[in-house]
mmCIF file of C-alpha atoms in Angstrom:
data_model
loop_
_atom_site.group_PDB
_atom_site.id
_atom_site.type_symbol
_atom_site.label_atom_id
_atom_site.label_comp_id
_atom_site.label_asym_id
_atom_site.label_seq_id
_atom_site.Cartn_x
_atom_site.Cartn_y
_atom_site.Cartn_z
ATOM 1 C CA UNK A 1 -0.836 -38.787 -14.341
ATOM 2 C CA UNK A 2 2.582 -37.438 -15.290
ATOM 3 C CA UNK A 3 2.666 -34.740 -17.985
ATOM 4 C CA UNK A 4 4.070 -37.241 -20.516
ATOM 5 C CA UNK A 5 1.326 -39.760 -19.655
ATOM 6 C CA UNK A 6 3.802 -42.565 -18.888
ATOM 7 C CA UNK A 7 3.641 -42.604 -15.085
ATOM 8 C CA UNK A 8 0.956 -42.387 -12.445
ATOM 9 C CA UNK A 9 1.529 -41.187 -8.859
ATOM 10 C CA UNK A 10 -0.863 -42.730 -6.337
ATOM 11 C CA UNK A 11 -1.341 -43.038 -2.623
ATOM 12 C CA UNK A 12 -1.000 -46.659 -1.627
ATOM 13 C CA UNK A 13 -1.495 -48.244 1.780
ATOM 14 C CA UNK A 14 0.529 -51.271 2.775
ATOM 15 C CA UNK A 15 0.756 -52.651 6.311
ATOM 16 C CA UNK A 16 -1.363 -49.708 7.509
ATOM 17 C CA UNK A 17 1.029 -47.027 6.193
ATOM 18 C CA UNK A 18 0.194 -44.598 3.388
ATOM 19 C CA UNK A 19 2.924 -43.737 0.909
ATOM 20 C CA UNK A 20 3.280 -42.321 -2.585
ATOM 21 C CA UNK A 21 4.015 -44.877 -5.309
ATOM 22 C CA UNK A 22 4.969 -44.233 -8.928
ATOM 23 C CA UNK A 23 3.499 -46.666 -11.457
ATOM 24 C CA UNK A 24 5.249 -46.825 -14.827
ATOM 25 C CA UNK A 25 2.505 -47.702 -17.312
ATOM 26 C CA UNK A 26 4.909 -48.702 -20.119
ATOM 27 C CA UNK A 27 7.030 -51.013 -17.934
ATOM 28 C CA UNK A 28 4.153 -52.218 -15.719
ATOM 29 C CA UNK A 29 6.249 -51.560 -12.592
ATOM 30 C CA UNK A 30 5.738 -49.623 -9.388
ATOM 31 C CA UNK A 31 8.276 -47.855 -7.193
ATOM 32 C CA UNK A 32 7.769 -46.466 -3.696
ATOM 33 C CA UNK A 33 8.604 -42.744 -3.618
ATOM 34 C CA UNK A 34 8.057 -42.087 0.101
ATOM 35 C CA UNK A 35 8.944 -44.086 3.176
ATOM 36 C CA UNK A 36 9.252 -41.496 5.943
ATOM 37 C CA UNK A 37 7.031 -41.583 9.008
ATOM 38 C CA UNK A 38 3.435 -40.458 8.890
ATOM 39 C CA UNK A 39 1.014 -40.631 5.998
ATOM 40 C CA UNK A 40 1.915 -39.311 2.560
ATOM 41 C CA UNK A 41 -0.972 -38.559 0.253
ATOM 42 C CA UNK A 42 -2.473 -36.512 -2.591
ATOM 43 C CA UNK A 43 0.395 -36.560 -5.088
ATOM 44 C CA UNK A 44 0.510 -33.916 -7.839
ATOM 45 C CA UNK A 45 3.018 -33.782 -10.686
ATOM 46 C CA UNK A 46 4.837 -30.554 -11.458
ATOM 47 C CA UNK A 47 4.407 -29.356 -15.041
ATOM 48 C CA UNK A 48 7.875 -30.557 -16.062
ATOM 49 C CA UNK A 49 7.317 -33.987 -14.466
ATOM 50 C CA UNK A 50 10.457 -33.727 -12.357
ATOM 51 C CA UNK A 51 8.830 -33.433 -8.927
ATOM 52 C CA UNK A 52 5.853 -34.716 -6.999
ATOM 53 C CA UNK A 53 4.098 -32.327 -4.611
ATOM 54 C CA UNK A 54 2.219 -34.087 -1.824
ATOM 55 C CA UNK A 55 0.835 -33.773 1.703
ATOM 56 C CA UNK A 56 2.787 -35.428 4.496
ATOM 57 C CA UNK A 57 1.680 -35.828 8.095
ATOM 58 C CA UNK A 58 5.287 -36.240 9.259
ATOM 59 C CA UNK A 59 6.028 -33.227 11.512
ATOM 60 C CA UNK A 60 2.340 -32.250 11.924
ATOM 61 C CA UNK A 61 1.225 -31.632 8.328
ATOM 62 C CA UNK A 62 3.245 -30.165 5.493
ATOM 63 C CA UNK A 63 3.003 -29.728 1.751
ATOM 64 C CA UNK A 64 6.313 -30.911 0.337
ATOM 65 C CA UNK A 65 7.983 -31.528 -3.030
ATOM 66 C CA UNK A 66 10.297 -34.390 -3.900
ATOM 67 C CA UNK A 67 12.094 -35.441 -7.094
ATOM 68 C CA UNK A 68 9.853 -37.917 -8.936
ATOM 69 C CA UNK A 69 12.816 -40.221 -9.534
ATOM 70 C CA UNK A 70 13.311 -40.607 -5.763
ATOM 71 C CA UNK A 71 16.817 -39.120 -5.880
ATOM 72 C CA UNK A 72 16.349 -36.496 -3.187
ATOM 73 C CA UNK A 73 14.617 -35.738 0.065
ATOM 74 C CA UNK A 74 11.296 -33.983 0.486
ATOM 75 C CA UNK A 75 11.515 -30.211 0.886
ATOM 76 C CA UNK A 76 8.739 -28.115 2.446
ATOM 77 C CA UNK A 77 7.088 -25.642 0.078
ATOM 78 C CA UNK A 78 5.505 -23.481 2.776
ATOM 79 C CA UNK A 79 7.321 -21.875 5.686
ATOM 80 C CA UNK A 80 4.274 -21.206 7.827
ATOM 81 C CA UNK A 81 3.445 -22.642 11.244
ATOM 82 C CA UNK A 82 0.001 -23.865 10.164
ATOM 83 C CA UNK A 83 -0.673 -27.494 9.334
ATOM 84 C CA UNK A 84 -1.080 -27.914 5.566
ATOM 85 C CA UNK A 85 -3.015 -30.560 3.671
ATOM 86 C CA UNK A 86 -4.815 -31.272 0.402
ATOM 87 C CA UNK A 87 -2.730 -29.119 -1.931
ATOM 88 C CA UNK A 88 -3.110 -28.400 -5.626
ATOM 89 C CA UNK A 89 -0.610 -26.766 -7.945
ATOM 90 C CA UNK A 90 -1.458 -24.533 -10.904
ATOM 91 C CA UNK A 91 -0.517 -25.970 -14.292
ATOM 92 C CA UNK A 92 2.179 -23.292 -14.761
ATOM 93 C CA UNK A 93 3.657 -24.025 -11.314
ATOM 94 C CA UNK A 94 2.988 -20.517 -10.042
ATOM 95 C CA UNK A 95 0.209 -20.984 -7.486
ATOM 96 C CA UNK A 96 -0.210 -23.500 -4.715
ATOM 97 C CA UNK A 97 -3.589 -23.804 -2.978
ATOM 98 C CA UNK A 98 -3.946 -25.841 0.184
ATOM 99 C CA UNK A 99 -6.029 -26.442 3.290
ATOM 100 C CA UNK A 100 -4.637 -24.737 6.400
ATOM 101 C CA UNK A 101 -5.392 -25.805 9.973
ATOM 102 C CA UNK A 102 -4.222 -24.130 13.194
ATOM 103 C CA UNK A 103 -6.650 -24.446 16.100
ATOM 104 C CA UNK A 104 -4.571 -22.100 18.277
ATOM 105 C CA UNK A 105 -4.932 -19.272 15.745
ATOM 106 C CA UNK A 106 -8.546 -20.177 14.950
ATOM 107 C CA UNK A 107 -7.895 -21.529 11.451
ATOM 108 C CA UNK A 108 -10.213 -24.471 10.906
ATOM 109 C CA UNK A 109 -9.848 -26.149 7.503
ATOM 110 C CA UNK A 110 -9.674 -23.003 5.401
ATOM 111 C CA UNK A 111 -8.290 -22.646 1.865
ATOM 112 C CA UNK A 112 -5.084 -20.618 1.518
ATOM 113 C CA UNK A 113 -2.801 -19.979 -1.433
ATOM 114 C CA UNK A 114 0.739 -18.945 -2.201
ATOM 115 C CA UNK A 115 2.495 -17.472 -5.241
ATOM 116 C CA UNK A 116 5.539 -19.749 -5.563
ATOM 117 C CA UNK A 117 7.207 -17.745 -8.335
ATOM 118 C CA UNK A 118 7.078 -14.436 -6.480
ATOM 119 C CA UNK A 119 8.047 -15.991 -3.151
ATOM 120 C CA UNK A 120 4.927 -14.622 -1.527
ATOM 121 C CA UNK A 121 3.635 -15.459 1.908
ATOM 122 C CA UNK A 122 0.756 -17.874 2.322
ATOM 123 C CA UNK A 123 -2.490 -15.914 2.079
ATOM 124 C CA UNK A 124 -6.022 -16.893 3.098
ATOM 125 C CA UNK A 125 -8.265 -17.433 0.073
ATOM 126 C CA UNK A 126 -11.379 -18.599 1.868
ATOM 127 C CA UNK A 127 -11.908 -18.349 5.632
ATOM 128 C CA UNK A 128 -15.173 -19.161 7.358
ATOM 129 C CA UNK A 129 -16.609 -20.988 10.319
ATOM 130 C CA UNK A 130 -17.264 -23.975 8.020
ATOM 131 C CA UNK A 131 -14.897 -26.602 6.655
ATOM 132 C CA UNK A 132 -13.403 -25.841 3.242
ATOM 133 C CA UNK A 133 -11.577 -28.811 1.737
ATOM 134 C CA UNK A 134 -10.192 -30.340 -1.469
ATOM 135 C CA UNK A 135 -9.127 -27.164 -3.355
ATOM 136 C CA UNK A 136 -8.556 -27.648 -7.084
ATOM 137 C CA UNK A 137 -7.286 -24.916 -9.423
ATOM 138 C CA UNK A 138 -8.795 -24.656 -12.890
ATOM 139 C CA UNK A 139 -6.477 -25.253 -15.852
ATOM 140 C CA UNK A 140 -6.180 -21.470 -16.474
ATOM 141 C CA UNK A 141 -5.888 -20.691 -12.714
ATOM 142 C CA UNK A 142 -8.924 -18.395 -12.860
ATOM 143 C CA UNK A 143 -11.093 -20.496 -10.526
ATOM 144 C CA UNK A 144 -10.825 -22.760 -7.507
ATOM 145 C CA UNK A 145 -13.220 -25.632 -6.982
ATOM 146 C CA UNK A 146 -13.508 -26.678 -3.348
ATOM 147 C CA UNK A 147 -15.764 -28.483 -0.887
ATOM 148 C CA UNK A 148 -17.663 -26.794 1.949
ATOM 149 C CA UNK A 149 -20.137 -28.005 4.544
ATOM 150 C CA UNK A 150 -21.897 -24.640 4.841
ATOM 151 C CA UNK A 151 -25.268 -26.249 3.976
ATOM 152 C CA UNK A 152 -24.756 -29.045 6.512
ATOM 153 C CA UNK A 153 -23.639 -31.428 3.757
ATOM 154 C CA UNK A 154 -20.312 -31.399 1.935
ATOM 155 C CA UNK A 155 -20.934 -29.845 -1.488
ATOM 156 C CA UNK A 156 -18.684 -28.673 -4.333
ATOM 157 C CA UNK A 157 -18.383 -24.941 -5.069
ATOM 158 C CA UNK A 158 -16.380 -22.803 -7.503
ATOM 159 C CA UNK A 159 -14.989 -19.298 -6.834
ATOM 160 C CA UNK A 160 -12.923 -16.870 -8.914
ATOM 161 C CA UNK A 161 -9.200 -16.965 -8.082
ATOM 162 C CA UNK A 162 -7.291 -15.288 -6.519
ATOM 163 C CA UNK A 163 -9.922 -12.621 -5.904
ATOM 164 C CA UNK A 164 -13.378 -12.044 -7.177
ATOM 165 C CA UNK A 165 -16.951 -11.918 -6.103
ATOM 166 C CA UNK A 166 -19.374 -14.772 -6.093
ATOM 167 C CA UNK A 167 -19.402 -18.501 -5.844
ATOM 168 C CA UNK A 168 -21.303 -21.213 -7.614
ATOM 169 C CA UNK A 169 -22.611 -24.403 -6.064
ATOM 170 C CA UNK A 170 -21.836 -27.236 -8.477
ATOM 171 C CA UNK A 171 -22.976 -30.404 -6.717
ATOM 172 C CA UNK A 172 -26.402 -31.431 -5.502
ATOM 173 C CA UNK A 173 -26.914 -34.080 -2.812
ATOM 174 C CA UNK A 174 -23.277 -34.028 -1.745
ATOM 175 C CA UNK A 175 -19.884 -33.916 -3.410
ATOM 176 C CA UNK A 176 -16.171 -34.144 -2.570
ATOM 177 C CA UNK A 177 -12.761 -34.293 -4.279
ATOM 178 C CA UNK A 178 -13.348 -31.953 -7.236
ATOM 179 C CA UNK A 179 -10.836 -32.119 -10.105
ATOM 180 C CA UNK A 180 -10.787 -30.187 -13.357
ATOM 181 C CA UNK A 181 -10.539 -32.095 -16.625
ATOM 182 C CA UNK A 182 -7.419 -31.501 -18.734
ATOM 183 C CA UNK A 183 -9.302 -29.237 -21.145
ATOM 184 C CA UNK A 184 -10.566 -27.072 -18.291
ATOM 185 C CA UNK A 185 -14.228 -27.166 -19.289
ATOM 186 C CA UNK A 186 -15.288 -30.112 -17.137
ATOM 187 C CA UNK A 187 -15.250 -30.473 -13.363
ATOM 188 C CA UNK A 188 -15.349 -33.980 -11.918
ATOM 189 C CA UNK A 189 -16.221 -34.852 -8.336
ATOM 190 C CA UNK A 190 -17.215 -37.814 -6.190
ATOM 191 C CA UNK A 191 -20.784 -38.173 -4.943
ATOM 192 C CA UNK A 192 -22.099 -40.839 -2.605
#
């Protein structure tokens, strides 16, 4: 949902191709934002509503940003030779968390982050021999919810961000795609 609540960015699949579409709730219209090769998915609005950040499989896998009005081309947010997927952006636009994959360097679905305002380099947040997926920053950017298969089943966990000890298992009997509620006190996820 856009910050003003008037538009919704979604991944839509037509003729076997995934693209980002913008639905205007007031006008009851939809407009295709992406049309480049590959799949385009997981759209996130920037705080000012001017850009959409999303994952694109064009050119391996990149997290990119594009003007929400479709007026410009996608620009990569991360200059790192790892494939990038499943990103989330902090509400203030400072931090970007994403899933990094680079089999040659031994990075297998780990959660990394980057400080966009300070121009920092991408930094590992969570590296393990298990899959870590679907990172979601809390409203105050103090925690990251994510999915891991460390128990043999994909479950939702929460860790302090960007550093801090401990983790908390949130789901029971499986969970994926965690998302924080707008107030920051509720964590939603999909089970089953």
